[in-house]
Short mmCIF file of C-alpha atoms in Angstrom, two decimals:
data_model
loop_
_atom_site.label_atom_id
_atom_site.label_comp_id
_atom_site.label_asym_id
_atom_site.label_seq_id
_atom_site.Cartn_x
_atom_site.Cartn_y
_atom_site.Cartn_z
CA GLU Z 1 1.62 1.05 -28.26
CA ALA Z 2 2.00 4.61 -27.79
CA GLN Z 3 3.26 4.76 -23.92
CA VAL Z 4 4.89 6.12 -21.29
CA THR Z 5 5.97 3.12 -18.69
CA GLN Z 6 7.68 4.27 -15.12
CA ASN Z 7 9.71 1.52 -13.16
CA PRO Z 8 9.06 1.09 -10.49
CA ARG Z 9 5.64 0.67 -10.04
CA TYR Z 10 6.21 0.91 -5.82
CA LEU Z 11 8.96 1.89 -3.85
CA ILE Z 12 9.75 1.79 -0.20
CA THR Z 13 13.15 3.19 0.77
CA VAL Z 14 14.62 4.90 4.35
CA THR Z 15 16.06 8.24 4.29
CA GLY Z 16 18.69 9.88 2.51
CA LYS Z 17 19.05 6.64 0.64
CA LYS Z 18 19.55 7.79 -3.52
CA LEU Z 19 16.75 6.73 -5.70
CA THR Z 20 15.96 7.25 -9.18
CA VAL Z 21 12.85 6.60 -10.79
CA THR Z 22 12.83 6.79 -14.82
CA CYS Z 23 10.21 7.43 -16.86
CA SER Z 24 10.68 6.32 -20.86
CA GLN Z 25 7.72 7.28 -23.89
CA ASN Z 26 7.85 6.24 -27.45
CA MET Z 27 5.94 8.61 -29.38
CA ASN Z 28 8.33 11.11 -30.12
CA HIS Z 29 7.33 13.62 -27.48
CA GLU Z 30 9.88 16.95 -27.06
CA TYR Z 31 7.40 17.85 -24.06
CA MET Z 32 8.41 15.25 -20.91
CA SER Z 33 7.65 16.58 -17.12
CA TRP Z 34 7.12 14.72 -13.49
CA TYR Z 35 4.59 15.97 -11.34
CA ARG Z 36 4.13 14.65 -7.48
CA GLN Z 37 0.71 13.74 -6.42
CA ASP Z 38 -0.52 14.13 -2.56
CA PRO Z 39 -4.10 13.84 -1.01
CA GLY Z 40 -6.23 17.48 -1.06
CA LEU Z 41 -3.68 19.07 -3.02
CA GLY Z 42 -3.68 17.82 -6.39
CA LEU Z 43 -0.59 17.16 -8.70
CA ARG Z 44 1.87 19.60 -8.68
CA GLN Z 45 4.73 19.44 -11.22
CA ILE Z 46 8.16 19.40 -9.94
CA TYR Z 47 10.69 19.55 -13.47
CA TYR Z 48 9.71 19.84 -16.95
CA SER Z 49 11.80 19.10 -20.34
CA MET Z 50 10.72 20.85 -23.30
CA ASN Z 51 13.57 19.01 -25.27
CA VAL Z 52 16.52 16.99 -25.13
CA GLU Z 53 19.12 19.07 -22.72
CA VAL Z 54 16.13 21.37 -21.57
CA THR Z 55 14.74 21.16 -18.81
CA ASP Z 56 13.05 23.98 -15.92
CA LYS Z 57 12.24 23.89 -12.46
CA GLY Z 58 8.01 22.92 -11.76
CA ASP Z 59 6.58 24.15 -8.44
CA VAL Z 60 8.29 22.12 -6.38
CA PRO Z 61 11.57 21.11 -7.48
CA GLU Z 62 13.48 21.32 -4.24
CA GLY Z 63 15.05 17.50 -3.14
CA TYR Z 64 14.99 16.24 -6.88
CA LYS Z 65 16.70 16.29 -9.38
CA VAL Z 66 16.15 14.99 -13.80
CA SER Z 67 17.71 15.10 -16.92
CA ARG Z 68 16.99 14.94 -20.14
CA LYS Z 69 19.94 13.37 -22.17
CA GLU Z 70 17.41 11.70 -25.01
CA LYS Z 71 14.43 12.15 -26.16
CA ARG Z 72 13.05 9.60 -24.85
CA ASN Z 73 14.04 9.13 -21.58
CA PHE Z 74 13.19 11.40 -18.24
CA PRO Z 75 14.42 10.25 -14.95
CA LEU Z 76 13.65 11.89 -11.99
CA ILE Z 77 16.45 11.61 -8.95
CA LEU Z 78 15.85 12.22 -5.52
CA GLU Z 79 19.19 12.77 -3.86
CA SER Z 80 18.91 12.05 -0.32
CA PRO Z 81 14.96 11.08 0.06
CA SER Z 82 12.86 12.09 2.85
CA PRO Z 83 9.62 11.27 4.31
CA ASN Z 84 7.71 14.56 3.50
CA GLN Z 85 8.77 13.45 -0.47
CA THR Z 86 6.23 9.89 0.21
CA SER Z 87 3.62 10.13 -2.45
CA LEU Z 88 2.71 9.11 -5.44
CA TYR Z 89 4.43 10.37 -8.64
CA PHE Z 90 3.38 10.26 -12.40
CA CYS Z 91 5.64 10.98 -15.19
CA ALA Z 92 3.90 12.98 -18.54
CA SER Z 93 4.67 13.85 -22.32
CA SER Z 94 3.39 15.59 -24.87
CA LEU Z 95 3.86 17.19 -28.42
CA ARG Z 96 5.07 20.68 -27.88
CA ARG Z 97 1.64 22.08 -29.84
CA GLU Z 98 -1.10 23.42 -28.44
CA GLY Z 99 -4.30 22.16 -27.37
CA GLU Z 100 -2.14 18.87 -27.14
CA THR Z 101 -2.59 16.78 -23.66
CA GLN Z 102 -0.04 15.72 -22.08
CA TYR Z 103 -0.16 11.55 -21.99
CA PHE Z 104 0.45 9.82 -18.29
CA GLY Z 105 2.20 6.62 -17.49
CA PRO Z 106 0.68 4.86 -14.40
CA GLY Z 107 2.36 6.23 -11.50
CA THR Z 108 4.90 5.16 -9.44
CA ARG Z 109 4.01 4.91 -6.03
CA LEU Z 110 7.12 5.99 -3.13
CA LEU Z 111 7.14 5.26 0.36
CA VAL Z 112 10.10 7.30 2.12
CA LEU Z 113 10.65 5.74 6.08
CA GLY M 1 0.53 32.48 -8.58
CA GLN M 2 -1.82 29.69 -9.86
CA ASN M 3 -5.20 29.58 -7.89
CA ILE M 4 -7.31 27.06 -9.31
CA ASP M 5 -10.57 25.59 -7.49
CA GLN M 6 -13.06 22.88 -7.93
CA PRO M 7 -15.45 21.31 -5.05
CA THR M 8 -14.02 18.66 -3.08
CA GLU M 9 -16.71 15.71 -4.20
CA MET M 10 -20.15 15.64 -5.55
CA THR M 11 -22.51 12.54 -5.61
CA ALA M 12 -25.13 12.09 -8.68
CA THR M 13 -27.49 9.17 -8.74
CA GLU M 14 -26.84 6.28 -11.93
CA GLY M 15 -28.65 8.07 -15.17
CA ALA M 16 -28.83 11.47 -13.52
CA ILE M 17 -26.63 14.63 -14.53
CA VAL M 18 -23.41 16.46 -12.49
CA GLN M 19 -21.58 19.53 -13.51
CA ILE M 20 -18.42 20.55 -12.03
CA ASN M 21 -17.07 23.64 -11.92
CA CYS M 22 -13.40 24.86 -12.01
CA THR M 23 -12.30 28.57 -11.07
CA TYR M 24 -9.66 29.56 -11.68
CA GLN M 25 -7.05 32.65 -11.39
CA THR M 26 -4.27 31.94 -12.87
CA SER M 27 -0.82 34.62 -13.98
CA GLY M 28 -1.48 32.85 -17.83
CA PHE M 29 -3.92 30.63 -19.67
CA ASN M 30 -3.62 29.54 -23.47
CA GLY M 31 -6.16 26.63 -21.88
CA LEU M 32 -7.96 23.89 -19.92
CA PHE M 33 -8.08 21.16 -19.59
CA TRP M 34 -9.98 18.45 -18.33
CA TYR M 35 -8.76 15.01 -16.64
CA GLN M 36 -10.20 11.79 -15.48
CA GLN M 37 -8.74 9.88 -12.56
CA HIS M 38 -9.85 6.81 -11.30
CA ALA M 39 -8.61 5.67 -8.49
CA GLY M 40 -4.71 4.06 -8.42
CA GLU M 41 -4.27 5.10 -11.58
CA ALA M 42 -2.91 7.91 -13.86
CA PRO M 43 -5.51 10.88 -15.54
CA THR M 44 -6.59 10.49 -18.82
CA PHE M 45 -7.76 13.50 -20.81
CA LEU M 46 -11.20 14.36 -21.53
CA SER M 47 -11.45 17.56 -22.69
CA TYR M 48 -10.00 20.74 -24.11
CA ASN M 49 -10.60 24.35 -24.06
CA VAL M 50 -9.54 27.59 -25.67
CA LEU M 51 -11.92 29.85 -26.38
CA ASP M 52 -14.84 30.41 -24.86
CA GLY M 53 -18.38 28.46 -24.84
CA LEU M 54 -19.40 24.63 -25.34
CA GLU M 55 -17.09 21.45 -26.42
CA GLU M 56 -19.23 18.00 -26.31
CA LYS M 57 -18.52 14.58 -26.78
CA GLY M 58 -20.79 12.47 -26.27
CA ARG M 59 -22.26 12.24 -22.74
CA PHE M 60 -19.56 14.88 -21.72
CA SER M 61 -19.43 18.29 -22.43
CA SER M 62 -17.33 21.22 -20.84
CA PHE M 63 -17.68 24.65 -21.00
CA LEU M 64 -15.24 27.69 -20.79
CA SER M 65 -15.46 31.49 -19.75
CA ARG M 66 -12.53 33.38 -20.32
CA SER M 67 -13.29 36.39 -19.16
CA LYS M 68 -15.18 34.57 -15.74
CA GLY M 69 -11.99 32.16 -14.91
CA TYR M 70 -15.18 29.21 -15.04
CA SER M 71 -15.17 25.93 -16.79
CA TYR M 72 -17.62 23.39 -16.30
CA LEU M 73 -17.78 19.78 -16.92
CA LEU M 74 -20.62 18.53 -17.21
CA LEU M 75 -21.31 14.88 -16.93
CA LYS M 76 -25.24 13.25 -18.63
CA GLU M 77 -26.14 10.37 -18.60
CA LEU M 78 -24.16 9.11 -15.30
CA GLN M 79 -23.01 5.28 -14.75
CA MET M 80 -21.47 3.16 -12.48
CA LYS M 81 -18.12 3.04 -14.27
CA ASP M 82 -18.11 7.15 -14.10
CA SER M 83 -17.27 7.28 -9.98
CA ALA M 84 -13.45 8.45 -10.40
CA SER M 85 -11.55 12.03 -9.82
CA TYR M 86 -11.90 14.81 -11.78
CA LEU M 87 -9.03 17.25 -12.28
CA CYS M 88 -9.16 20.60 -13.59
CA ALA M 89 -5.67 22.42 -15.20
CA VAL M 90 -5.32 25.35 -16.51
CA ILE M 91 -2.08 25.23 -19.43
CA ASN M 92 0.32 28.09 -20.05
CA ASP M 93 2.86 28.34 -22.17
CA TYR M 94 3.12 23.85 -21.77
CA LYS M 95 3.15 24.44 -17.34
CA LEU M 96 0.08 21.98 -16.60
CA SER M 97 -1.42 23.58 -13.00
CA PHE M 98 -4.10 21.33 -11.57
CA GLY M 99 -7.26 22.02 -9.42
CA ALA M 100 -7.18 19.56 -6.47
CA GLY M 101 -9.86 17.16 -8.56
CA THR M 102 -13.62 16.86 -8.08
CA THR M 103 -14.38 12.86 -6.61
CA VAL M 104 -17.81 12.35 -8.20
CA THR M 105 -19.50 8.91 -6.69
CA VAL M 106 -22.27 7.62 -8.75
CA ARG M 107 -25.07 5.84 -6.49
CA ALA M 108 -27.24 3.36 -7.86
#
Protein backbone atom coordinates (compact mmCIF):
# COMPACT_ATOMS: atom_id res chain seq x y z
CA GLU A 1 0.00 0.00 0.00
CA ALA A 2 1.34 3.44 -0.97
CA GLN A 3 1.76 5.47 2.17
CA VAL A 4 3.68 7.92 4.31
CA THR A 5 4.42 6.69 7.82
CA GLN A 6 5.48 8.67 10.86
CA ASN A 7 6.75 7.55 14.23
CA PRO A 8 5.96 8.06 16.97
CA ARG A 9 2.32 9.08 16.61
CA TYR A 10 2.20 10.58 20.09
CA LEU A 11 5.04 11.86 22.22
CA ILE A 12 5.29 13.62 25.56
CA THR A 13 8.73 14.93 26.44
CA VAL A 14 10.45 17.54 28.57
CA THR A 15 12.21 20.74 27.62
CA GLY A 16 15.70 20.18 26.28
CA LYS A 17 15.54 16.45 25.65
CA LYS A 18 16.54 15.77 22.06
CA LEU A 19 14.04 13.87 19.97
CA THR A 20 13.60 12.60 16.42
CA VAL A 21 10.37 12.05 14.55
CA THR A 22 10.81 9.65 11.65
CA CYS A 23 9.07 9.89 8.30
CA SER A 24 9.19 7.29 5.57
CA GLN A 25 7.43 6.96 2.19
CA ASN A 26 7.27 4.00 -0.17
CA MET A 27 6.20 5.84 -3.32
CA ASN A 28 9.67 6.77 -4.61
CA HIS A 29 8.81 10.44 -4.23
CA GLU A 30 11.56 13.00 -4.71
CA TYR A 31 9.91 15.75 -2.67
CA MET A 32 9.33 15.52 1.09
CA SER A 33 8.27 18.13 3.59
CA TRP A 34 7.50 18.71 7.27
CA TYR A 35 4.65 20.86 8.55
CA ARG A 36 3.35 21.84 11.92
CA GLN A 37 -0.31 22.56 12.52
CA ASP A 38 -1.51 24.84 15.29
CA PRO A 39 -5.06 26.06 16.00
CA GLY A 40 -5.91 29.19 14.07
CA LEU A 41 -2.63 29.14 12.15
CA GLY A 42 -3.13 26.27 9.79
CA LEU A 43 -0.31 24.18 8.39
CA ARG A 44 3.08 25.86 8.27
CA GLN A 45 6.06 24.43 6.48
CA ILE A 46 9.16 23.72 8.57
CA TYR A 47 11.62 22.20 6.09
CA TYR A 48 11.42 20.55 2.73
CA SER A 49 13.64 18.42 0.52
CA MET A 50 13.68 18.27 -3.25
CA ASN A 51 15.80 15.14 -3.35
CA VAL A 52 18.50 13.20 -1.50
CA GLU A 53 20.98 15.52 0.23
CA VAL A 54 18.95 18.59 -0.82
CA THR A 55 17.05 20.36 1.97
CA ASP A 56 15.76 23.89 2.44
CA LYS A 57 14.04 25.99 5.06
CA GLY A 58 10.32 26.54 5.04
CA ASP A 59 8.47 29.27 6.89
CA VAL A 60 9.20 28.20 10.48
CA PRO A 61 12.56 26.34 10.60
CA GLU A 62 13.87 27.70 13.92
CA GLY A 63 14.54 24.96 16.45
CA TYR A 64 14.36 22.12 13.92
CA LYS A 65 16.80 20.14 11.82
CA VAL A 66 16.28 17.62 9.03
CA SER A 67 18.35 15.27 6.95
CA ARG A 68 17.74 13.42 3.68
CA LYS A 69 20.34 10.66 3.37
CA GLU A 70 17.98 8.28 1.59
CA LYS A 71 15.12 8.98 -0.76
CA ARG A 72 12.48 7.29 1.38
CA ASN A 73 13.34 8.84 4.79
CA PHE A 74 13.14 12.39 6.05
CA PRO A 75 13.53 12.60 9.84
CA LEU A 76 12.71 15.74 11.82
CA ILE A 77 15.08 16.47 14.69
CA LEU A 78 14.41 18.71 17.66
CA GLU A 79 17.79 19.20 19.32
CA SER A 80 16.45 21.03 22.35
CA PRO A 81 12.65 21.03 22.37
CA SER A 82 10.78 23.88 24.01
CA PRO A 83 7.10 24.17 25.00
CA ASN A 84 6.37 26.38 21.96
CA GLN A 85 7.13 23.36 19.78
CA THR A 86 4.11 21.56 21.19
CA SER A 87 2.10 20.93 18.05
CA LEU A 88 0.73 18.44 15.55
CA TYR A 89 3.37 17.54 12.98
CA PHE A 90 2.78 16.19 9.49
CA CYS A 91 5.23 14.77 7.02
CA ALA A 92 4.29 14.81 3.34
CA SER A 93 5.73 13.63 0.05
CA SER A 94 5.08 14.02 -3.65
CA LEU A 95 6.53 13.60 -7.09
CA ARG A 96 8.38 16.61 -8.43
CA ARG A 97 5.85 17.30 -11.13
CA GLU A 98 3.45 20.20 -11.59
CA GLY A 99 0.04 19.57 -10.15
CA GLU A 100 1.09 16.57 -8.12
CA THR A 101 -0.57 16.56 -4.74
CA GLN A 102 1.34 15.98 -1.56
CA TYR A 103 0.48 12.83 0.39
CA PHE A 104 0.43 13.33 4.12
CA GLY A 105 1.45 11.01 6.91
CA PRO A 106 -0.94 10.38 9.83
CA GLY A 107 0.60 13.04 12.05
CA THR A 108 2.63 13.13 15.25
CA ARG A 109 1.17 14.87 18.26
CA LEU A 110 4.00 16.31 20.38
CA LEU A 111 3.71 17.76 23.85
CA VAL A 112 6.78 19.44 25.35
CA LEU A 113 6.54 20.07 29.08
CA GLY B 1 5.13 36.96 1.85
CA GLN B 2 2.11 34.74 1.65
CA ASN B 3 -1.36 35.77 2.69
CA ILE B 4 -4.12 33.22 2.22
CA ASP B 5 -7.54 33.96 3.72
CA GLN B 6 -10.56 31.77 4.19
CA PRO B 7 -13.51 31.96 6.59
CA THR B 8 -13.00 30.25 9.91
CA GLU B 9 -16.30 28.43 10.15
CA MET B 10 -19.40 27.63 8.12
CA THR B 11 -22.53 25.69 8.97
CA ALA B 12 -24.97 24.15 6.52
CA THR B 13 -27.80 21.65 6.41
CA GLU B 14 -27.57 18.12 5.03
CA GLY B 15 -28.42 18.14 1.33
CA ALA B 16 -27.59 21.81 0.89
CA ILE B 17 -24.76 23.54 -0.99
CA VAL B 18 -21.88 25.39 0.65
CA GLN B 19 -19.26 27.60 -1.00
CA ILE B 20 -15.93 28.15 0.74
CA ASN B 21 -14.03 31.16 -0.52
CA CYS B 22 -10.28 31.59 -0.51
CA THR B 23 -8.39 34.75 -1.41
CA TYR B 24 -4.64 34.86 -1.75
CA GLN B 25 -1.81 37.30 -2.15
CA THR B 26 1.41 35.39 -2.68
CA SER B 27 4.87 36.13 -4.03
CA GLY B 28 4.44 33.47 -6.71
CA PHE B 29 1.78 31.12 -7.98
CA ASN B 30 1.96 27.77 -9.74
CA GLY B 31 -1.43 26.43 -8.71
CA LEU B 32 -4.00 26.09 -5.94
CA PHE B 33 -5.00 22.98 -4.01
CA TRP B 34 -7.97 22.20 -1.83
CA TYR B 35 -7.62 19.59 0.89
CA GLN B 36 -10.13 18.04 3.29
CA GLN B 37 -9.07 17.30 6.85
CA HIS B 38 -11.21 15.43 9.36
CA ALA B 39 -10.47 16.13 13.00
CA GLY B 40 -7.27 14.43 14.14
CA GLU B 41 -6.47 13.09 10.68
CA ALA B 42 -4.14 13.97 7.82
CA PRO B 43 -5.25 16.30 5.01
CA THR B 44 -6.42 14.52 1.87
CA PHE B 45 -6.42 15.90 -1.66
CA LEU B 46 -9.65 17.23 -3.14
CA SER B 47 -8.75 19.35 -6.15
CA TYR B 48 -6.08 21.26 -8.03
CA ASN B 49 -6.54 24.36 -10.19
CA VAL B 50 -3.87 25.94 -12.31
CA LEU B 51 -5.96 27.59 -15.02
CA ASP B 52 -8.90 29.96 -14.55
CA GLY B 53 -12.27 28.32 -14.46
CA LEU B 54 -14.27 25.61 -12.82
CA GLU B 55 -13.11 22.03 -12.19
CA GLU B 56 -15.88 19.61 -11.31
CA LYS B 57 -15.39 16.31 -9.52
CA GLY B 58 -18.60 14.68 -8.46
CA ARG B 59 -20.17 16.60 -5.59
CA PHE B 60 -17.14 18.87 -5.26
CA SER B 61 -16.14 21.68 -7.62
CA SER B 62 -13.35 24.19 -7.41
CA PHE B 63 -13.02 27.53 -9.17
CA LEU B 64 -10.01 29.74 -9.76
CA SER B 65 -9.53 33.31 -10.90
CA ARG B 66 -5.83 34.10 -11.06
CA SER B 67 -6.34 37.77 -11.91
CA LYS B 68 -8.46 38.24 -8.77
CA GLY B 69 -6.40 35.98 -6.49
CA TYR B 70 -9.57 34.10 -5.69
CA SER B 71 -10.77 30.53 -5.48
CA TYR B 72 -13.76 28.74 -4.09
CA LEU B 73 -14.67 25.18 -3.24
CA LEU B 74 -18.28 24.22 -3.82
CA LEU B 75 -19.71 21.28 -1.92
CA LYS B 76 -23.06 20.05 -3.22
CA GLU B 77 -25.61 17.64 -1.74
CA LEU B 78 -23.94 17.92 1.63
CA GLN B 79 -23.63 14.78 3.71
CA MET B 80 -22.86 14.43 7.40
CA LYS B 81 -19.47 12.94 6.51
CA ASP B 82 -18.54 16.24 4.83
CA SER B 83 -18.18 17.82 8.29
CA ALA B 84 -14.46 18.61 8.27
CA SER B 85 -11.92 21.37 7.77
CA TYR B 86 -11.20 22.48 4.22
CA LEU B 87 -7.77 23.86 3.50
CA CYS B 88 -6.86 26.16 0.65
CA ALA B 89 -3.18 25.98 -0.35
CA VAL B 90 -1.10 27.82 -2.93
CA ILE B 91 1.91 26.13 -4.46
CA ASN B 92 4.89 28.05 -5.72
CA ASP B 93 8.09 26.27 -6.81
CA TYR B 94 7.03 23.14 -4.88
CA LYS B 95 6.49 25.16 -1.73
CA LEU B 96 2.97 24.79 -0.37
CA SER B 97 1.46 27.61 1.71
CA PHE B 98 -1.83 26.98 3.49
CA GLY B 99 -4.71 29.09 4.68
CA ALA B 100 -5.84 28.50 8.26
CA GLY B 101 -8.70 26.30 7.10
CA THR B 102 -12.50 26.51 7.15
CA THR B 103 -14.40 24.23 9.50
CA VAL B 104 -17.66 23.10 7.92
CA THR B 105 -20.34 21.66 10.16
CA VAL B 106 -23.20 19.80 8.49
CA ARG B 107 -26.44 19.66 10.48
CA ALA B 108 -29.16 17.09 10.01
